[in-house]
Amino acid sequence: MNEEYKNYFDAWETKTGAFIEYRPEAIEKAHNGTTGLSGLPFAVKDNIAVKGFSISCGSKLLEGMQSPYTATAVRRLEEAGAIVIGKTNMDEFGMGSSTDFSALKQTNNPWNTERVAGGSSGGSAAAVAAGLVPFALGSDTGGSVRQPAAFCGVTGLKPTWGAVSRYGLVAYASSLETIGVLAGTVERCRMVFNVIKGSDPRDETSHDAEEKSGETTKIIGVLSPETISKTLSGSTGSAALSPAVQRCFDKAKETLSALGYTLVPVEFPALRFAVPAYYTIATAEASANLARFDGIRYGKRPDWAENPGDLIDKARAEGFGQEVKLRILLGTFVLRSGFQDKYYNRAQQIRGVIRQNFETQLAPGKCDAILMPVYPTTAFGRGGSGLSTFAQKAADIWTCCANLAGLPALSFPVSLEDGMPAGVQLLGKPFDEQSLFNIAAQFEQLCPFSHPEGWKDFWSV
Ligand code: GLN
């Protein structure tokens, strides 16, 4: 199998460019084990630490850096027998929705190489969709696991904030982000989550969830088309669902009804403020988190500088890409003294109301889960045929709300629309990932999803 897998790997990697670094000797060791995850190869987004592997975060500033230690989530998978084969491409520091903001290389969607794989965990999504690995780790700050999962036709989980240790994840916006899972099937996604979850003394915010009763109402909340347009008419920019995504959303509703779920209309009045609140909080946290990249402790040091201040200026000017600079500036702007009430504190208040909106609908006896679109479009093209960078941000409305509220959300493929995958997501109660897996697994059984042309199954049990 290994010779065949190695050739398959090389062929698809040339087409997709999913990896920043991979290890042929690890690929050689990979095999389809008989139990659990043993022997299975997996890929890790290049902002999650794996000892001895690259940790570039898709940035020139950290290009070539090797991690001296391993993230807890990765360590737990290795202890279960899985094998890291490489590090995947991403938007620089997780900032973006296409992976085109990687400063290091371009990643293509395995379904159509003219289209983006989504982002920021685009390399991980492409690697799974092409069948190069049965699963991969990504990170989700505002949708970065779920959106590329939808673009590439795979399953993507953003766990509850605190369910998975963030030790070893390079921070972008700490209060919003989690390590997440991309996998070829719902059950594989569940298997991986069950291994990586749980408290870790190295991340004080991680904890073990109390067991859920398992009792469900079989009620799923859905935004009606009217509520969607009402929400969007009050929001920033246009994030209206494309006809392709609308068809996919309708199919998902029909299938869930056929599976015996009762769909009830829900409303989240504060959702229209989600994107401005998200970008205020995310950039504020990013401006603090990225301050460590000074060319002294981390990052490429300029060849020559007048003095230490000049050295830091040069390291950042040369190392950070445009989008990262924009966001650091925006973050320092919203945090500057005297203006915190106007932006940052207000965004935190909106965040609180969004969380309450979801708590109301997910209260005991009400909905088990909420069905939402993932992104307004399927995978877009590059350059002029794509979405503007502003439109890409406005489009985060459907994903970033789960991060603002700290809730688990599972994105899974539903249909092929005009030849490209389209998916939906289910948001659930805190620490109730299992209910989301249960619903999505039933869905998957009834409507198994297809694969890109030339895909080969190396990893099914
Ligand atoms: N698209 C969002 C952003 O650019 C989400 C990124 C993420 O989840 N890391 O911030």
Coordinates of C-alpha atoms and ligand atoms in Angstrom, one line a residue:
M1 CA 0.0 0.0 0.0
N2 CA 2.8 2.4 0.9
E3 CA 4.3 2.8 -2.6
E4 CA 0.8 3.4 -4.0
Y5 CA 0.0 5.9 -1.2
K6 CA 3.3 7.7 -1.7
N7 CA 2.6 8.2 -5.4
Y8 CA -1.0 9.2 -4.7
F9 CA 0.3 11.7 -2.1
D10 CA 2.8 13.3 -4.5
A11 CA 0.3 13.6 -7.3
W12 CA -2.4 15.3 -5.2
E13 CA 0.0 17.4 -3.3
T14 CA 1.3 18.8 -6.6
K15 CA -2.2 19.7 -7.6
T16 CA -3.4 21.2 -4.3
G17 CA -0.4 22.5 -2.5
A18 CA -1.9 21.7 0.9
F19 CA 1.3 21.2 2.8
I20 CA 4.0 23.7 3.9
E21 CA 6.2 20.7 5.0
Y22 CA 5.8 17.0 4.9
R23 CA 7.9 14.0 5.9
P24 CA 8.3 11.1 3.5
E25 CA 9.6 8.9 6.3
A26 CA 6.4 9.5 8.2
I27 CA 4.3 8.8 5.1
E28 CA 6.2 5.5 4.9
K29 CA 5.2 4.5 8.4
A30 CA 1.5 5.3 7.9
H31 CA -0.9 2.4 7.6
N32 CA -4.6 1.7 8.1
G33 CA -4.6 0.3 11.6
T34 CA -7.2 -2.1 12.8
T35 CA -8.4 -0.2 15.8
G36 CA -9.0 3.5 16.5
L37 CA -6.5 5.9 15.2
S38 CA -3.4 3.6 15.4
G39 CA -1.2 3.9 12.4
L40 CA -3.2 6.6 10.7
P41 CA -1.4 9.6 9.2
F42 CA -2.7 13.1 10.0
A43 CA -1.9 16.7 9.1
V44 CA -1.6 19.7 11.4
K45 CA -2.2 23.3 10.6
D46 CA 1.1 25.2 10.7
N47 CA 0.1 27.3 13.7
I48 CA -0.1 24.2 16.0
A49 CA 3.1 23.0 17.5
V50 CA 4.7 19.6 16.6
K51 CA 8.2 19.1 17.9
G52 CA 10.8 19.3 15.1
F53 CA 8.3 20.4 12.5
S54 CA 7.8 23.8 10.9
I55 CA 5.7 26.4 12.8
S56 CA 5.5 29.2 10.3
C57 CA 1.8 30.2 10.7
G58 CA 1.9 30.9 7.0
S59 CA 4.1 34.0 7.7
K60 CA 7.5 35.1 6.3
L61 CA 8.3 36.3 9.8
L62 CA 8.3 32.7 11.1
E63 CA 9.3 30.9 7.9
G64 CA 11.7 28.1 8.6
M65 CA 11.1 28.1 12.4
Q66 CA 10.9 24.7 14.0
S67 CA 8.8 24.0 17.1
P68 CA 10.7 22.9 20.2
Y69 CA 7.6 21.2 21.7
T70 CA 4.3 19.5 20.8
A71 CA 0.8 20.8 21.4
T72 CA -1.4 18.8 23.8
A73 CA -4.0 17.9 21.1
V74 CA -1.2 16.5 18.9
R75 CA 0.5 14.7 21.7
R76 CA -2.8 12.9 22.6
L77 CA -3.3 11.8 19.0
E78 CA 0.3 10.5 18.9
E79 CA -0.3 8.6 22.1
A80 CA -3.3 7.0 20.4
G81 CA -0.9 5.8 17.7
A82 CA -1.6 8.4 14.9
I83 CA 1.3 9.8 12.9
V84 CA 1.9 13.4 12.0
I85 CA 3.0 13.5 8.4
G86 CA 3.2 17.2 7.8
K87 CA 2.1 20.8 8.4
T88 CA -0.5 22.5 6.3
N89 CA -0.8 25.8 4.7
M90 CA -3.0 28.6 6.1
D91 CA -3.8 32.3 5.9
E92 CA -1.0 34.2 7.7
F93 CA -1.7 33.8 11.5
G94 CA -5.2 32.5 10.7
M95 CA -6.3 35.8 9.3
G96 CA -8.4 35.2 6.2
S97 CA -11.0 33.0 4.5
S98 CA -9.2 31.6 1.5
T99 CA -5.6 30.6 2.4
D100 CA -4.6 33.1 -0.3
F101 CA -3.2 35.3 2.6
S102 CA -0.5 32.7 3.2
A103 CA 2.8 34.4 2.6
L104 CA 4.4 31.1 1.7
K105 CA 2.4 29.3 -1.0
Q106 CA -0.9 28.8 -2.8
T107 CA -3.3 26.1 -1.9
N108 CA -6.0 24.9 -4.4
N109 CA -9.4 23.3 -3.9
P110 CA -9.2 19.6 -4.8
W111 CA -12.6 19.8 -6.5
N112 CA -11.4 22.6 -8.8
T113 CA -7.9 23.9 -8.7
E114 CA -8.9 27.3 -9.9
R115 CA -10.9 27.8 -6.7
V116 CA -9.6 28.5 -3.2
A117 CA -9.8 25.8 -0.5
G118 CA -11.2 28.3 2.0
G119 CA -9.5 29.4 5.1
S120 CA -7.8 29.9 7.2
S121 CA -7.3 26.1 7.7
G122 CA -7.4 25.6 3.9
G123 CA -4.4 23.3 3.7
S124 CA -5.9 20.9 6.3
A125 CA -9.3 20.9 4.5
A126 CA -7.6 20.3 1.1
A127 CA -5.5 17.4 2.5
V128 CA -8.5 15.7 3.9
A129 CA -10.7 16.2 0.9
A130 CA -8.0 14.8 -1.5
G131 CA -7.8 11.7 0.7
L132 CA -4.1 12.4 1.6
V133 CA -5.0 12.0 5.3
P134 CA -8.2 10.7 7.0
F135 CA -8.2 13.8 9.3
A136 CA -6.3 16.9 10.2
L137 CA -6.2 19.5 12.9
G138 CA -7.1 23.2 12.2
S139 CA -8.0 26.2 14.3
D140 CA -11.2 28.1 14.3
T141 CA -11.3 31.7 15.6
G142 CA -14.2 32.9 13.5
G143 CA -14.9 30.0 11.1
S144 CA -11.5 28.8 10.0
V145 CA -12.3 25.1 10.4
R146 CA -15.9 25.1 9.3
Q147 CA -15.7 27.3 6.2
P148 CA -12.8 25.4 4.5
A149 CA -14.6 22.2 5.4
A150 CA -17.7 23.4 3.6
F151 CA -15.6 24.6 0.6
C152 CA -13.8 21.2 0.3
G153 CA -16.7 18.9 1.2
V154 CA -15.5 17.5 4.5
T155 CA -16.6 17.5 8.1
G156 CA -15.3 20.3 10.4
L157 CA -15.7 20.7 14.1
K158 CA -15.2 23.8 16.1
P159 CA -15.5 22.5 19.7
T160 CA -16.9 24.4 22.7
W161 CA -14.4 27.0 23.9
G162 CA -12.4 25.3 26.6
A163 CA -13.2 21.7 25.5
V164 CA -9.8 21.2 23.8
S165 CA -6.5 22.5 25.2
R166 CA -5.0 25.4 23.3
Y167 CA -1.5 24.6 24.6
G168 CA 0.7 24.7 21.5
L169 CA -1.7 26.8 19.4
V170 CA -0.1 30.1 18.3
A171 CA -2.6 32.7 19.6
Y172 CA -4.5 35.0 17.2
A173 CA -7.6 35.9 19.3
S174 CA -7.5 33.8 22.4
S175 CA -11.0 34.3 23.7
L176 CA -12.5 33.2 20.4
E177 CA -10.4 30.4 19.2
T178 CA -10.2 26.7 19.6
I179 CA -8.2 23.8 17.9
G180 CA -10.7 22.0 15.7
V181 CA -10.9 18.8 13.6
L182 CA -11.3 18.3 9.9
A183 CA -12.2 14.7 8.8
G184 CA -13.4 12.6 5.9
T185 CA -16.5 11.3 7.9
V186 CA -18.5 12.4 10.9
E187 CA -17.5 9.3 12.9
R188 CA -13.8 10.0 12.2
C189 CA -14.3 13.5 13.4
R190 CA -15.9 12.3 16.6
M191 CA -13.2 9.8 17.2
V192 CA -10.5 12.4 16.9
F193 CA -12.4 14.9 19.1
N194 CA -12.9 12.3 21.8
V195 CA -9.1 11.8 21.9
I196 CA -8.0 15.5 22.0
K197 CA -10.7 16.9 24.3
G198 CA -10.4 17.3 28.1
S199 CA -8.6 19.4 30.7
D200 CA -4.9 20.0 30.4
P201 CA -2.8 21.5 33.2
R202 CA -0.9 23.5 30.6
D203 CA -4.1 25.4 29.6
E204 CA -6.0 26.7 32.6
T205 CA -9.0 27.4 30.5
S206 CA -9.5 23.8 29.4
H207 CA -11.8 21.6 31.3
D208 CA -13.6 18.3 31.3
A209 CA -17.3 18.5 30.4
E210 CA -19.9 17.0 32.7
E211 CA -21.7 14.0 31.0
K212 CA -24.9 15.0 29.2
S213 CA -28.0 13.1 29.9
G214 CA -28.3 12.1 26.3
E215 CA -32.0 13.1 26.3
T216 CA -32.9 15.1 23.2
T217 CA -36.0 16.9 22.1
K218 CA -35.4 16.2 18.4
I219 CA -36.0 19.9 17.8
I220 CA -33.7 21.9 15.6
G221 CA -34.0 25.7 15.3
V222 CA -33.7 27.2 11.8
L223 CA -33.6 30.7 10.6
S224 CA -36.4 31.3 8.1
P225 CA -35.6 33.0 4.8
E226 CA -37.4 36.1 6.1
T227 CA -35.3 36.1 9.3
I228 CA -32.2 35.7 7.2
S229 CA -33.0 38.7 5.1
K230 CA -34.0 40.7 8.1
T231 CA -30.7 39.9 9.8
L232 CA -28.7 40.7 6.7
S233 CA -30.5 44.0 5.9
G234 CA -29.2 45.4 9.3
S235 CA -25.7 44.0 8.9
T236 CA -22.5 45.3 7.5
G237 CA -21.8 44.4 3.8
S238 CA -23.7 41.8 1.9
A239 CA -23.6 38.2 3.1
A240 CA -26.8 37.1 1.3
L241 CA -26.9 33.4 0.5
S242 CA -26.0 32.6 -3.1
P243 CA -28.6 30.4 -5.0
A244 CA -26.3 27.4 -4.7
V245 CA -26.0 27.8 -0.9
Q246 CA -29.7 28.4 -0.6
R247 CA -30.4 25.1 -2.4
C248 CA -28.1 23.3 -0.1
F249 CA -29.7 24.8 2.9
D250 CA -33.2 23.8 1.7
K251 CA -31.9 20.2 1.1
A252 CA -30.5 20.1 4.6
K253 CA -33.8 21.1 6.0
E254 CA -35.7 18.5 4.0
T255 CA -33.3 15.7 5.0
L256 CA -33.5 16.6 8.7
S257 CA -37.3 16.6 8.5
A258 CA -37.1 13.2 6.8
L259 CA -34.9 12.0 9.7
G260 CA -37.7 12.9 12.1
Y261 CA -36.5 16.2 13.4
T262 CA -38.9 19.0 14.0
L263 CA -37.7 22.2 12.6
V264 CA -38.8 25.3 14.4
P265 CA -38.1 29.0 13.5
V266 CA -35.7 30.8 15.7
E267 CA -34.4 34.4 15.7
F268 CA -31.2 35.9 16.9
P269 CA -31.8 39.7 16.9
A270 CA -28.2 40.6 17.7
L271 CA -26.7 38.5 14.9
R272 CA -26.6 41.4 12.6
F273 CA -23.9 43.0 14.8
A274 CA -21.8 39.8 14.9
V275 CA -19.2 40.7 12.3
P276 CA -18.3 44.2 13.6
A277 CA -18.2 42.8 17.2
Y278 CA -16.0 39.9 16.0
Y279 CA -13.5 42.0 14.1
T280 CA -13.3 44.5 17.0
I281 CA -12.5 41.8 19.5
A282 CA -10.4 39.6 17.2
T283 CA -8.2 42.5 16.1
A284 CA -7.8 43.9 19.6
E285 CA -6.6 40.5 20.9
A286 CA -4.4 40.0 17.8
S287 CA -2.7 43.3 18.4
A288 CA -1.7 42.1 21.8
N289 CA -0.9 38.5 20.9
L290 CA 1.2 39.3 17.9
A291 CA 3.4 41.8 19.9
R292 CA 5.7 38.9 20.7
F293 CA 6.9 38.7 17.1
D294 CA 9.7 41.3 17.4
G295 CA 12.5 39.6 15.5
I296 CA 14.3 39.1 18.8
R297 CA 12.5 36.3 20.7
Y298 CA 10.8 35.0 17.5
G299 CA 11.1 35.6 13.9
K300 CA 13.5 36.5 11.3
R301 CA 16.0 39.1 12.4
P302 CA 17.0 41.8 9.9
D303 CA 20.6 41.8 8.8
W304 CA 21.3 45.2 10.1
A305 CA 19.6 47.8 12.3
E306 CA 20.5 51.1 13.9
N307 CA 19.2 50.3 17.3
P308 CA 16.8 47.8 19.0
G309 CA 13.7 49.8 18.1
D310 CA 14.8 50.0 14.5
L311 CA 15.4 46.2 14.6
I312 CA 11.9 45.5 15.7
D313 CA 10.4 47.9 13.2
K314 CA 12.3 46.3 10.4
A315 CA 11.5 42.7 11.4
R316 CA 7.8 43.5 11.5
A317 CA 7.8 45.6 8.3
E318 CA 9.5 42.8 6.4
G319 CA 7.9 39.9 8.1
F320 CA 4.2 40.6 8.3
G321 CA 1.9 40.7 5.3
Q322 CA -0.6 43.4 4.5
E323 CA -3.6 41.8 6.1
V324 CA -1.8 41.1 9.3
K325 CA -0.6 44.7 9.5
L326 CA -4.1 46.0 8.8
R327 CA -5.5 44.0 11.6
I328 CA -2.8 44.9 14.1
L329 CA -3.4 48.6 13.3
L330 CA -7.2 48.1 13.7
G331 CA -6.7 46.3 17.0
T332 CA -4.5 49.1 18.4
F333 CA -7.0 51.7 17.1
V334 CA -10.0 50.1 18.9
L335 CA -7.9 49.7 22.1
R336 CA -6.4 53.2 22.3
S337 CA -6.9 55.0 25.5
G338 CA -10.0 57.1 25.8
F339 CA -11.8 55.1 23.1
Q340 CA -12.3 51.7 24.6
D341 CA -15.9 52.3 25.5
K342 CA -16.7 53.3 22.0
Y343 CA -15.4 50.2 20.3
Y344 CA -14.0 47.4 22.5
N345 CA -16.4 47.5 25.4
R346 CA -19.3 47.9 23.1
A347 CA -18.3 44.9 21.1
Q348 CA -18.0 42.9 24.4
Q349 CA -21.6 44.0 25.2
I350 CA -22.8 42.8 21.8
R351 CA -21.0 39.6 22.4
G352 CA -22.9 39.1 25.6
V353 CA -26.3 39.7 23.9
I354 CA -25.4 37.3 21.1
R355 CA -24.6 34.6 23.7
Q356 CA -27.9 35.3 25.4
N357 CA -29.8 35.0 22.1
F358 CA -28.3 31.5 21.6
E359 CA -28.8 30.5 25.3
T360 CA -32.5 31.3 25.0
Q361 CA -33.0 29.1 21.9
L362 CA -30.8 26.3 23.3
A363 CA -32.4 26.3 26.8
P364 CA -33.5 22.9 28.3
G365 CA -36.6 21.6 26.5
K366 CA -36.1 24.0 23.5
C367 CA -33.8 23.3 20.6
D368 CA -31.1 20.6 20.7
A369 CA -29.2 22.4 17.9
I370 CA -29.4 25.3 15.5
L371 CA -29.1 24.8 11.8
M372 CA -27.2 27.6 10.0
P373 CA -25.5 28.3 6.7
V374 CA -21.7 28.2 6.9
Y375 CA -20.8 30.7 4.3
P376 CA -22.9 32.7 1.7
T377 CA -21.1 31.1 -1.3
T378 CA -19.3 27.9 -2.3
A379 CA -15.5 28.0 -2.9
F380 CA -14.8 31.2 -4.8
G381 CA -12.1 31.9 -7.5
R382 CA -9.0 33.9 -7.3
G383 CA -8.5 37.6 -8.1
G384 CA -11.3 39.4 -9.8
S385 CA -13.6 36.4 -10.0
G386 CA -13.4 36.0 -6.2
L387 CA -14.9 37.9 -3.3
S388 CA -13.4 41.2 -2.2
T389 CA -11.5 41.0 1.1
F390 CA -14.3 43.2 2.6
A391 CA -17.0 40.9 1.3
Q392 CA -15.1 38.0 2.8
K393 CA -15.2 39.6 6.2
A394 CA -18.9 40.4 6.0
A395 CA -19.5 36.8 5.0
D396 CA -18.1 35.6 8.4
I397 CA -21.5 36.4 10.0
W398 CA -22.7 32.8 9.9
T399 CA -19.6 31.3 11.5
C400 CA -18.2 33.9 13.9
C401 CA -21.3 33.9 16.1
A402 CA -20.4 30.4 17.5
N403 CA -17.0 31.8 18.5
L404 CA -18.5 34.9 20.1
A405 CA -20.9 32.7 22.0
G406 CA -18.2 29.9 22.7
L407 CA -20.6 27.2 21.4
P408 CA -19.7 24.0 19.5
A409 CA -20.4 24.0 15.8
L410 CA -20.2 21.2 13.3
S411 CA -20.0 21.8 9.6
F412 CA -20.8 18.9 7.2
P413 CA -21.3 18.5 3.4
V414 CA -24.8 18.3 2.0
S415 CA -24.8 18.6 -1.7
L416 CA -22.8 19.4 -4.8
E417 CA -23.9 22.6 -6.3
D418 CA -22.6 23.5 -9.8
G419 CA -19.9 20.9 -9.2
M420 CA -18.7 22.4 -5.9
P421 CA -19.4 21.1 -2.4
A422 CA -21.8 23.0 -0.2
G423 CA -22.4 22.4 3.5
V424 CA -24.3 23.5 6.5
Q425 CA -23.5 23.7 10.2
L426 CA -25.2 22.7 13.5
L427 CA -24.6 24.8 16.6
G428 CA -25.1 23.2 19.9
K429 CA -25.2 23.6 23.7
P430 CA -21.9 24.1 25.4
F431 CA -20.0 20.8 25.6
D432 CA -22.7 18.9 23.7
E433 CA -20.6 18.1 20.7
Q434 CA -21.9 14.5 20.9
S435 CA -25.5 15.5 19.9
L436 CA -24.1 17.4 16.9
F437 CA -22.2 14.3 15.8
N438 CA -25.3 12.1 16.3
I439 CA -27.4 14.3 14.1
A440 CA -24.7 14.7 11.4
A441 CA -24.0 10.9 11.4
Q442 CA -27.6 10.2 10.7
F443 CA -27.5 12.7 7.9
E444 CA -24.4 11.3 6.5
Q445 CA -25.8 7.8 6.5
L446 CA -28.9 8.9 4.6
C447 CA -26.9 11.2 2.2
P448 CA -23.3 10.0 1.9
F449 CA -21.2 12.7 0.2
S450 CA -19.1 12.2 -2.9
H451 CA -15.4 12.8 -3.5
P452 CA -13.3 14.8 -6.1
E453 CA -12.4 12.9 -9.3
G454 CA -9.4 10.7 -8.8
W455 CA -10.0 10.3 -5.0
K456 CA -9.0 7.0 -3.6
D457 CA -10.0 5.5 -0.3
F458 CA -7.0 4.5 1.8
W459 CA -8.4 5.0 5.2
S460 CA -11.9 3.7 5.7
V461 CA -12.3 1.0 8.4
Ligands
GLN1 N1 -12.3 34.6 8.4 C1 -12.1 34.9 9.8 C2 -10.9 35.9 10.0 O1 -10.3 36.2 9.0 C3 -11.9 33.7 10.6 C4 -10.5 33.3 10.8 C5 -10.2 32.1 11.7 O2 -11.2 31.5 12.2 N2 -9.0 32.0 12.1 O3 -10.6 36.3 11.0

